[in-house]
Structure formats: C-alpha cells, structure tokens
Amino acid sequence: MMFVAQKIVVMSMRQIGDVLLITPLLNSLRQAYPNAEIDVVVFKNKGGMLDGNPDINHLLEIPEKPTFQQHRQFIKRIFRHYDLAISTQTGDKPSLYSWLAAPRRVNVVPEYRLQDAWKYWIAQRWTIFDDQNQHTVLQNLQLADLLDIPRSYSVVPPQAQDDVLTQLFDVTNADYAVLHLMPRWRYKYWTIAGWQTLIHELGQMGLKVVITGSDNSEELDYIQQVLIDKPEHATSLAGKLAFKHITSLLQHSKIYVGPDTAVTHLAAATGIPTIALFGPTNPVKWTPFPVNYQSTENPFKAVGSQQVNNVYLLQGQADCIPCHQEGCERHRMSESRCLTELSADKVLAAVHYFLDK
C-alpha cells in the first residue's frame, strides 16, 4: 500500500556520481507525489549533480565530518519535519537521520548483524544492500517498489540556466568529442600515451576534442602532460565548468570517452554515445546506466566488453577482471594492469563502432 506523504526527505550522503544515480528514484517519487515537498540530504559540495533538477525542492548539505554544533543544528533542522524519510545508504548517520526526520522510514539496510539490528527496527520497510550483483540504480529503485509506486528509470542530469558555457566554447560551430582524462583515484587511470593517441586520431577523423576536469592542480598537470604537443584541435575546459554546464557540453557532442568517474555517468545520462573505460571496478554495480533502459535485470554482466543502448563498456585487458580491488597493489594510488595494458586501438574500435553507423 502506497504511503501518503506531503514532505519527503531522501538521504544520499556519498560522492558526486552516487548522487546522480539517485535521480531515477527522485523522478519516481515526483511522479507518484506530484505536490509533495521532496528534499535531498547530501554532503557539502557534493550536490552539483542535482542543480536544476525539477524533481526536488531543496538540497540540504552537511559536512562529511561535522562538528558537534553543525551536527546539532542539522538534526534540529530535519527533526520530524517530514512525513517520510528514505535512506539510500546503510551507514549509521543516514539511518539515524531518517529515524529523526520522519515517523515513517523506507531504507536500504546492510546484511543482518547484531550491531545493525536497530537499522531494521527503525524502518517500516527495507531492502538489503547488494554490493556485488545489483546495479546501483536498480538498488535505489527497490525503494520505489517498497513504496508501491511505479519505477522511473531515467537518470536526470543537472541543467544550466545561464550562458557560462557559450562564453567558453561554441557548441554549435564544430563536431567534437568530449574526453574526461583523470578519475579521482590512480587505480582507475588509463595511460597518457593512450589518451594522446586517441586525441590525435579523433583529430584525423575531423573532430575537435574538448577535455573536462576539475581545477585540482594534480589534474591540471595531468592534462597538461597529455597535451604537451599542443594539438590545435584540442581544448581543455578543466576547472571552468560546473556539472550543469558539462551537461550542455555533452548534449551537443558526437561522443564521449572517459574512465570510471562521475562525468562518465553524466555523459551516459545525456544520451550521447558513451565509452566507459573500466578496470578493477565491478561493472554489474557501477557501469553508467544506459538511456531508455527499463528492466529489473542488470544492464551489464561482470566480464567482457559490452554495449547496451548508448553505453559501450570497454573492460581492461587482464584475466583477473573485475577483481574489485583498488589497483594491483591494493591501494587507491596503485596502477591497474588491466588499464595500463588497454590499447588505444581497442578504444578507437569502440569509437568507430558508434561514429561509423
């Protein structure tokens, strides 16, 4: 039986890409509760993927490591302000916040352990977190099932209402590809030589290349290394665009290539041909979600390069993938052989798969 709710809060205190992947759930809520106030709790500076999202009313931010006073103020703000609280996470904080925020809770919970029993007790309905065999979007949509509301499978990208992008790059004046070179952790890196070859070949195909990224000094240095020969057809907009502007950039591009990172999920959500370079990460759980995919089955299998709708999963070359480890040396700043040995020819073949149609 569907809950009646006029004020709903959704807990999503994770990283930027994770926040984007709750948007199908938010869209499901908006369609089922068209007049409700729907708020989302995120970590401070992690809510950019919800800019301009029509399905939410307010974004509530809390620091990743709040002080006692910040914690107290936040609890005071949400305490019994809502009819319904939904936690997309199993952690102590989001579970506790859901309990404090509303008299009715629908949560993702961890597999049962005695120390986590309270997370079951506080929720009227729950689904058990599956980190191996269920895509994140589908895991979130199980919460819609628990609410007895129809699923929406649409990943909703952020939207810009300004002209910041047009001041930096004319999206209507050339055919171009978008590349995102640097993920957060080294174990997800491809190679500088691979990116250089890809950029050269895209130019030979008559495409300009636009590179996205943050203003992090390490990332800017990495991009500078890739562009050391200063190819005339390549432009870096790293550090100049918010996610809402990257959406606009992507929507007008011919193709996108990137590693396992938030912008790759965003590219897939815009509907453009998206090539995702995956190494150790489990693709069943974390591949970009294809547009127009509407099934309770996972879009991608664990092993092998695959294409579903607008997403081409290009899996690295090794007999141990996906290992679910953080690099070959088992830490985030180690390299992953499956990606360092991935040839530019493989990536170019995926590019031609889309562009030669």
Tab-separated table of C-alpha atoms in Angstrom:
chain	number	residue	atom	x	y	z
A	1	MET	CA	0.000	0.000	0.000
A	2	MET	CA	1.399	3.384	-1.066
A	3	PHE	CA	2.315	5.756	1.767
A	4	VAL	CA	0.603	9.145	1.831
A	5	ALA	CA	3.243	11.861	2.130
A	6	GLN	CA	3.421	15.610	1.689
A	7	LYS	CA	7.016	16.073	2.846
A	8	ILE	CA	9.717	13.590	1.837
A	9	VAL	CA	13.450	13.583	2.513
A	10	VAL	CA	15.999	11.353	0.768
A	11	MET	CA	19.429	10.633	2.290
A	12	SER	CA	22.302	10.434	-0.217
A	13	MET	CA	25.497	11.274	1.627
A	14	ARG	CA	28.070	9.797	-0.710
A	15	GLN	CA	30.175	11.003	-3.626
A	16	ILE	CA	29.135	13.067	-6.651
A	17	GLY	CA	28.438	10.160	-9.003
A	18	ASP	CA	26.374	8.358	-6.377
A	19	VAL	CA	24.152	11.420	-6.035
A	20	LEU	CA	23.443	11.395	-9.784
A	21	LEU	CA	22.384	7.743	-9.563
A	22	ILE	CA	19.565	8.504	-7.117
A	23	THR	CA	17.794	10.652	-9.731
A	24	PRO	CA	15.674	7.767	-11.114
A	25	LEU	CA	14.335	7.290	-7.574
A	26	LEU	CA	13.706	11.038	-7.256
A	27	ASN	CA	11.868	11.052	-10.586
A	28	SER	CA	9.784	8.082	-9.416
A	29	LEU	CA	8.891	9.986	-6.240
A	30	ARG	CA	7.973	13.143	-8.126
A	31	GLN	CA	5.661	11.279	-10.476
A	32	ALA	CA	3.967	9.472	-7.591
A	33	TYR	CA	3.821	12.537	-5.311
A	34	PRO	CA	3.478	15.489	-7.714
A	35	ASN	CA	2.597	18.010	-4.991
A	36	ALA	CA	4.952	16.849	-2.269
A	37	GLU	CA	7.969	18.707	-0.942
A	38	ILE	CA	10.933	16.473	-1.800
A	39	ASP	CA	14.280	17.343	-0.209
A	40	VAL	CA	17.645	15.598	-0.533
A	41	VAL	CA	20.448	15.431	2.038
A	42	VAL	CA	23.979	15.399	0.577
A	43	PHE	CA	27.493	16.053	1.783
A	44	LYS	CA	28.638	19.657	1.412
A	45	ASN	CA	29.783	20.433	-2.159
A	46	LYS	CA	28.579	17.030	-3.431
A	47	GLY	CA	25.188	18.138	-4.745
A	48	GLY	CA	26.194	19.593	-8.122
A	49	MET	CA	24.569	16.718	-9.986
A	50	LEU	CA	21.192	17.937	-8.702
A	51	ASP	CA	21.490	21.513	-9.999
A	52	GLY	CA	18.281	22.428	-11.803
A	53	ASN	CA	16.711	19.042	-11.072
A	54	PRO	CA	12.925	19.536	-11.397
A	55	ASP	CA	12.107	16.638	-9.074
A	56	ILE	CA	13.430	18.190	-5.860
A	57	ASN	CA	12.532	21.241	-3.804
A	58	HIS	CA	15.537	21.733	-1.516
A	59	LEU	CA	19.085	20.459	-1.207
A	60	LEU	CA	20.257	20.077	2.399
A	61	GLU	CA	24.016	19.945	2.902
A	62	ILE	CA	26.020	18.635	5.827
A	63	PRO	CA	29.839	18.433	6.094
A	64	GLU	CA	31.365	14.976	5.724
A	65	LYS	CA	32.833	15.387	9.203
A	66	PRO	CA	30.505	17.793	11.010
A	67	THR	CA	31.406	19.431	14.284
A	68	PHE	CA	29.146	18.810	17.263
A	69	GLN	CA	27.466	22.157	16.694
A	70	GLN	CA	26.932	21.515	12.964
A	71	HIS	CA	25.518	18.093	13.768
A	72	ARG	CA	23.179	19.563	16.352
A	73	GLN	CA	21.946	22.292	14.005
A	74	PHE	CA	21.305	19.817	11.220
A	75	ILE	CA	19.286	17.490	13.444
A	76	LYS	CA	17.262	20.447	14.682
A	77	ARG	CA	16.530	21.391	11.073
A	78	ILE	CA	15.234	17.970	9.998
A	79	PHE	CA	13.684	16.697	13.224
A	80	ARG	CA	10.159	15.450	12.444
A	81	HIS	CA	9.938	17.935	9.583
A	82	TYR	CA	8.909	15.177	7.146
A	83	ASP	CA	6.180	12.557	6.707
A	84	LEU	CA	8.506	10.087	5.004
A	85	ALA	CA	12.270	9.568	5.097
A	86	ILE	CA	14.191	7.402	2.649
A	87	SER	CA	17.809	6.361	3.087
A	88	THR	CA	19.669	5.064	0.031
A	89	GLN	CA	22.586	4.061	2.270
A	90	THR	CA	23.275	1.595	5.041
A	91	GLY	CA	25.525	3.809	7.172
A	92	ASP	CA	24.839	4.844	10.759
A	93	LYS	CA	24.368	8.557	10.005
A	94	PRO	CA	21.853	8.305	7.148
A	95	SER	CA	19.919	5.631	9.044
A	96	LEU	CA	19.859	7.767	12.186
A	97	TYR	CA	18.852	10.881	10.247
A	98	SER	CA	15.969	9.017	8.612
A	99	TRP	CA	14.714	7.962	12.052
A	100	LEU	CA	14.897	11.530	13.358
A	101	ALA	CA	13.412	13.154	10.258
A	102	ALA	CA	10.094	11.324	9.873
A	103	PRO	CA	7.718	8.867	11.547
A	104	ARG	CA	7.845	6.570	8.511
A	105	ARG	CA	11.094	5.251	7.054
A	106	VAL	CA	11.960	3.188	3.986
A	107	ASN	CA	15.670	2.376	3.938
A	108	VAL	CA	18.465	0.352	2.431
A	109	VAL	CA	19.941	-1.778	5.214
A	110	PRO	CA	23.097	-3.909	5.479
A	111	GLU	CA	23.047	-7.681	5.717
A	112	TYR	CA	21.868	-8.557	9.202
A	113	ARG	CA	24.364	-8.366	12.039
A	114	LEU	CA	23.503	-7.863	15.678
A	115	GLN	CA	25.142	-4.426	15.772
A	116	ASP	CA	22.989	-3.343	12.808
A	117	ALA	CA	19.714	-4.724	14.136
A	118	TRP	CA	18.485	-1.225	15.026
A	119	LYS	CA	18.530	-0.275	11.341
A	120	TYR	CA	15.887	-2.915	10.733
A	121	TRP	CA	13.864	-1.885	13.764
A	122	ILE	CA	13.571	1.790	12.794
A	123	ALA	CA	12.394	1.143	9.215
A	124	GLN	CA	8.857	0.185	8.335
A	125	ARG	CA	10.137	-1.263	5.058
A	126	TRP	CA	13.648	-2.052	3.878
A	127	THR	CA	15.757	-3.652	1.168
A	128	ILE	CA	19.122	-5.318	1.821
A	129	PHE	CA	22.166	-3.707	0.193
A	130	ASP	CA	23.771	-5.788	-2.558
A	131	ASP	CA	27.290	-4.628	-3.411
A	132	GLN	CA	28.017	-7.359	-5.951
A	133	ASN	CA	25.032	-8.414	-8.021
A	134	GLN	CA	22.764	-5.402	-8.456
A	135	HIS	CA	23.273	-2.125	-10.276
A	136	THR	CA	23.135	0.941	-8.048
A	137	VAL	CA	20.214	2.461	-9.978
A	138	LEU	CA	18.206	-0.748	-9.611
A	139	GLN	CA	19.097	-0.976	-5.917
A	140	ASN	CA	17.730	2.538	-5.403
A	141	LEU	CA	14.593	1.725	-7.365
A	142	GLN	CA	13.817	-1.123	-5.000
A	143	LEU	CA	12.893	1.650	-2.577
A	144	ALA	CA	10.227	2.775	-5.051
A	145	ASP	CA	8.929	-0.811	-5.085
A	146	LEU	CA	8.684	-0.752	-1.290
A	147	LEU	CA	6.608	2.406	-1.546
A	148	ASP	CA	4.333	0.732	-4.108
A	149	ILE	CA	4.984	3.442	-6.679
A	150	PRO	CA	5.910	2.967	-10.372
A	151	ARG	CA	9.587	2.967	-11.286
A	152	SER	CA	11.172	5.631	-13.473
A	153	TYR	CA	14.474	4.503	-14.978
A	154	SER	CA	15.553	7.971	-16.146
A	155	VAL	CA	18.879	9.286	-14.839
A	156	VAL	CA	18.247	13.049	-14.790
A	157	PRO	CA	21.334	15.212	-15.487
A	158	PRO	CA	21.791	18.674	-13.950
A	159	GLN	CA	20.587	21.615	-16.010
A	160	ALA	CA	22.103	25.080	-16.514
A	161	GLN	CA	20.010	28.234	-16.751
A	162	ASP	CA	22.909	30.516	-17.703
A	163	ASP	CA	25.252	31.051	-20.654
A	164	VAL	CA	28.581	30.270	-18.977
A	165	LEU	CA	29.413	27.523	-21.489
A	166	THR	CA	28.732	29.669	-24.568
A	167	GLN	CA	31.276	32.180	-23.320
A	168	LEU	CA	33.962	29.486	-23.335
A	169	PHE	CA	33.141	27.188	-26.247
A	170	ASP	CA	30.775	27.386	-29.212
A	171	VAL	CA	28.983	24.038	-29.139
A	172	THR	CA	27.198	24.774	-32.432
A	173	ASN	CA	30.243	25.582	-34.528
A	174	ALA	CA	32.043	22.220	-34.801
A	175	ASP	CA	31.745	18.474	-34.439
A	176	TYR	CA	33.575	17.490	-31.282
A	177	ALA	CA	34.269	14.697	-28.822
A	178	VAL	CA	34.424	15.138	-25.054
A	179	LEU	CA	37.104	13.358	-23.023
A	180	HIS	CA	37.496	13.189	-19.253
A	181	LEU	CA	41.025	12.014	-18.534
A	182	MET	CA	41.514	11.767	-14.809
A	183	PRO	CA	39.386	9.910	-12.269
A	184	ARG	CA	39.757	10.540	-8.577
A	185	TRP	CA	41.991	7.535	-7.869
A	186	ARG	CA	45.043	6.323	-9.765
A	187	TYR	CA	43.868	2.715	-9.938
A	188	LYS	CA	41.201	3.882	-12.422
A	189	TYR	CA	43.680	5.727	-14.711
A	190	TRP	CA	44.221	4.869	-18.365
A	191	THR	CA	47.601	5.881	-19.870
A	192	ILE	CA	48.929	9.236	-21.044
A	193	ALA	CA	50.144	7.625	-24.284
A	194	GLY	CA	46.707	6.126	-24.833
A	195	TRP	CA	44.975	9.491	-24.425
A	196	GLN	CA	47.494	11.161	-26.739
A	197	THR	CA	46.892	8.593	-29.466
A	198	LEU	CA	43.133	8.872	-29.088
A	199	ILE	CA	43.224	12.677	-29.302
A	200	HIS	CA	45.394	12.514	-32.431
A	201	GLU	CA	43.115	10.003	-34.143
A	202	LEU	CA	39.949	11.943	-33.278
A	203	GLY	CA	41.549	14.947	-34.989
A	204	GLN	CA	42.268	12.803	-38.053
A	205	MET	CA	38.554	11.947	-38.090
A	206	GLY	CA	37.685	15.662	-38.283
A	207	LEU	CA	36.618	16.060	-34.669
A	208	LYS	CA	37.671	18.724	-32.236
A	209	VAL	CA	38.400	17.453	-28.723
A	210	VAL	CA	37.159	19.100	-25.534
A	211	ILE	CA	38.621	17.938	-22.226
A	212	THR	CA	36.731	18.270	-18.948
A	213	GLY	CA	38.120	18.125	-15.437
A	214	SER	CA	38.347	19.889	-12.103
A	215	ASP	CA	40.596	22.761	-11.026
A	216	ASN	CA	42.676	20.395	-8.894
A	217	SER	CA	46.363	21.154	-9.559
A	218	GLU	CA	47.250	17.495	-9.980
A	219	GLU	CA	44.512	17.058	-12.559
A	220	LEU	CA	45.542	20.195	-14.451
A	221	ASP	CA	49.136	18.938	-14.519
A	222	TYR	CA	47.983	15.556	-15.845
A	223	ILE	CA	46.005	17.196	-18.645
A	224	GLN	CA	48.999	19.372	-19.493
A	225	GLN	CA	51.138	16.240	-19.837
A	226	VAL	CA	48.615	14.706	-22.218
A	227	LEU	CA	48.502	17.915	-24.280
A	228	ILE	CA	52.247	18.512	-24.182
A	229	ASP	CA	52.410	18.689	-28.003
A	230	LYS	CA	49.618	21.305	-28.017
A	231	PRO	CA	47.328	19.737	-30.636
A	232	GLU	CA	45.398	22.578	-32.284
A	233	HIS	CA	42.110	20.661	-32.335
A	234	ALA	CA	42.131	20.008	-28.553
A	235	THR	CA	40.790	22.388	-25.902
A	236	SER	CA	40.813	21.959	-22.125
A	237	LEU	CA	37.926	23.402	-20.116
A	238	ALA	CA	39.105	21.757	-16.911
A	239	GLY	CA	38.190	23.781	-13.841
A	240	LYS	CA	35.941	26.138	-15.815
A	241	LEU	CA	32.609	24.300	-15.865
A	242	ALA	CA	30.154	23.139	-13.225
A	243	PHE	CA	28.400	19.823	-13.823
A	244	LYS	CA	25.327	21.628	-15.161
A	245	HIS	CA	27.487	23.247	-17.868
A	246	ILE	CA	29.191	19.936	-18.651
A	247	THR	CA	25.694	18.566	-19.325
A	248	SER	CA	25.199	21.190	-22.035
A	249	LEU	CA	28.650	20.482	-23.467
A	250	LEU	CA	27.947	16.761	-23.612
A	251	GLN	CA	24.491	17.105	-25.136
A	252	HIS	CA	25.948	18.721	-28.268
A	253	SER	CA	28.931	16.375	-28.658
A	254	LYS	CA	29.329	13.437	-31.007
A	255	ILE	CA	30.873	11.040	-28.500
A	256	TYR	CA	32.368	10.806	-25.018
A	257	VAL	CA	35.253	8.700	-23.691
A	258	GLY	CA	36.161	8.523	-20.019
A	259	PRO	CA	37.180	6.301	-17.102
A	260	ASP	CA	35.130	5.100	-14.136
A	261	THR	CA	34.172	8.516	-12.796
A	262	ALA	CA	31.163	10.796	-12.246
A	263	VAL	CA	31.352	12.588	-15.613
A	264	THR	CA	31.115	9.249	-17.408
A	265	HIS	CA	27.819	8.577	-15.636
A	266	LEU	CA	26.715	12.072	-16.607
A	267	ALA	CA	27.625	11.516	-20.259
A	268	ALA	CA	25.526	8.362	-20.385
A	269	ALA	CA	22.585	10.218	-18.836
A	270	THR	CA	22.616	12.818	-21.642
A	271	GLY	CA	22.040	10.078	-24.215
A	272	ILE	CA	25.204	10.569	-26.283
A	273	PRO	CA	27.421	7.619	-27.284
A	274	THR	CA	29.482	6.939	-24.154
A	275	ILE	CA	32.598	4.774	-23.932
A	276	ALA	CA	33.437	3.852	-20.338
A	277	LEU	CA	36.943	2.523	-19.609
A	278	PHE	CA	36.633	0.055	-16.730
A	279	GLY	CA	39.324	-1.906	-14.927
A	280	PRO	CA	39.020	-3.421	-11.429
A	281	THR	CA	35.555	-1.972	-10.735
A	282	ASN	CA	32.526	-4.262	-10.796
A	283	PRO	CA	30.522	-3.290	-13.923
A	284	VAL	CA	27.403	-5.056	-12.675
A	285	LYS	CA	27.212	-2.484	-9.876
A	286	TRP	CA	28.783	0.637	-11.319
A	287	THR	CA	28.556	0.950	-15.111
A	288	PRO	CA	26.954	4.131	-16.443
A	289	PHE	CA	23.233	3.492	-16.792
A	290	PRO	CA	22.107	3.444	-20.448
A	291	VAL	CA	19.306	5.743	-21.602
A	292	ASN	CA	15.973	4.088	-22.398
A	293	TYR	CA	16.944	1.016	-20.402
A	294	GLN	CA	13.909	-0.223	-18.499
A	295	SER	CA	14.360	-3.616	-16.921
A	296	THR	CA	14.713	-5.138	-13.489
A	297	GLU	CA	17.737	-7.041	-14.837
A	298	ASN	CA	21.218	-5.520	-14.630
A	299	PRO	CA	22.222	-3.846	-17.899
A	300	PHE	CA	25.785	-5.253	-17.884
A	301	LYS	CA	27.471	-8.525	-16.968
A	302	ALA	CA	30.580	-8.811	-14.815
A	303	VAL	CA	33.066	-9.821	-17.509
A	304	GLY	CA	33.693	-8.641	-21.043
A	305	SER	CA	33.328	-5.504	-23.141
A	306	GLN	CA	29.655	-4.921	-23.900
A	307	GLN	CA	27.347	-2.367	-25.488
A	308	VAL	CA	23.846	-1.540	-24.257
A	309	ASN	CA	21.966	1.324	-25.933
A	310	ASN	CA	24.249	4.397	-25.795
A	311	VAL	CA	26.849	2.920	-23.419
A	312	TYR	CA	29.876	0.904	-24.539
A	313	LEU	CA	31.606	-0.731	-21.581
A	314	LEU	CA	35.223	-1.257	-22.585
A	315	GLN	CA	36.757	-3.528	-19.999
A	316	GLY	CA	40.507	-3.586	-19.463
A	317	GLN	CA	42.743	-6.378	-20.683
A	318	ALA	CA	43.634	-8.929	-17.999
A	319	ASP	CA	42.467	-12.366	-16.901
A	320	CYS	CA	41.691	-11.153	-13.357
A	321	ILE	CA	38.999	-8.559	-14.055
A	322	PRO	CA	36.948	-7.412	-12.364
A	323	CYS	CA	38.999	-8.044	-9.244
A	324	HIS	CA	37.058	-5.484	-7.129
A	325	GLN	CA	40.415	-4.322	-5.733
A	326	GLU	CA	41.935	-0.852	-5.625
A	327	GLY	CA	44.740	-1.478	-8.096
A	328	CYS	CA	47.283	-4.238	-8.442
A	329	GLU	CA	48.981	-3.203	-5.200
A	330	ARG	CA	45.628	-2.992	-3.376
A	331	HIS	CA	45.635	0.728	-2.676
A	332	ARG	CA	43.965	3.636	-4.433
A	333	MET	CA	47.150	5.179	-5.760
A	334	SER	CA	48.459	1.985	-7.358
A	335	GLU	CA	48.143	1.196	-11.051
A	336	SER	CA	45.839	-1.404	-12.558
A	337	ARG	CA	47.488	-3.596	-15.184
A	338	CYS	CA	44.157	-4.211	-16.900
A	339	LEU	CA	44.003	-0.490	-17.738
A	340	THR	CA	47.676	0.236	-18.362
A	341	GLU	CA	47.675	-2.585	-20.934
A	342	LEU	CA	44.451	-1.452	-22.610
A	343	SER	CA	45.488	-0.436	-26.129
A	344	ALA	CA	44.420	2.733	-27.914
A	345	ASP	CA	43.354	0.528	-30.827
A	346	LYS	CA	40.671	-1.060	-28.626
A	347	VAL	CA	39.345	2.344	-27.625
A	348	LEU	CA	39.395	3.574	-31.217
A	349	ALA	CA	37.490	0.490	-32.333
A	350	ALA	CA	34.761	1.404	-29.848
A	351	VAL	CA	34.747	4.984	-31.160
A	352	HIS	CA	34.331	3.735	-34.728
A	353	TYR	CA	31.543	1.393	-33.579
A	354	PHE	CA	29.421	4.431	-32.743
A	355	LEU	CA	30.605	7.009	-35.285
A	356	ASP	CA	30.654	4.778	-38.353
A	357	LYS	CA	26.981	3.847	-38.027
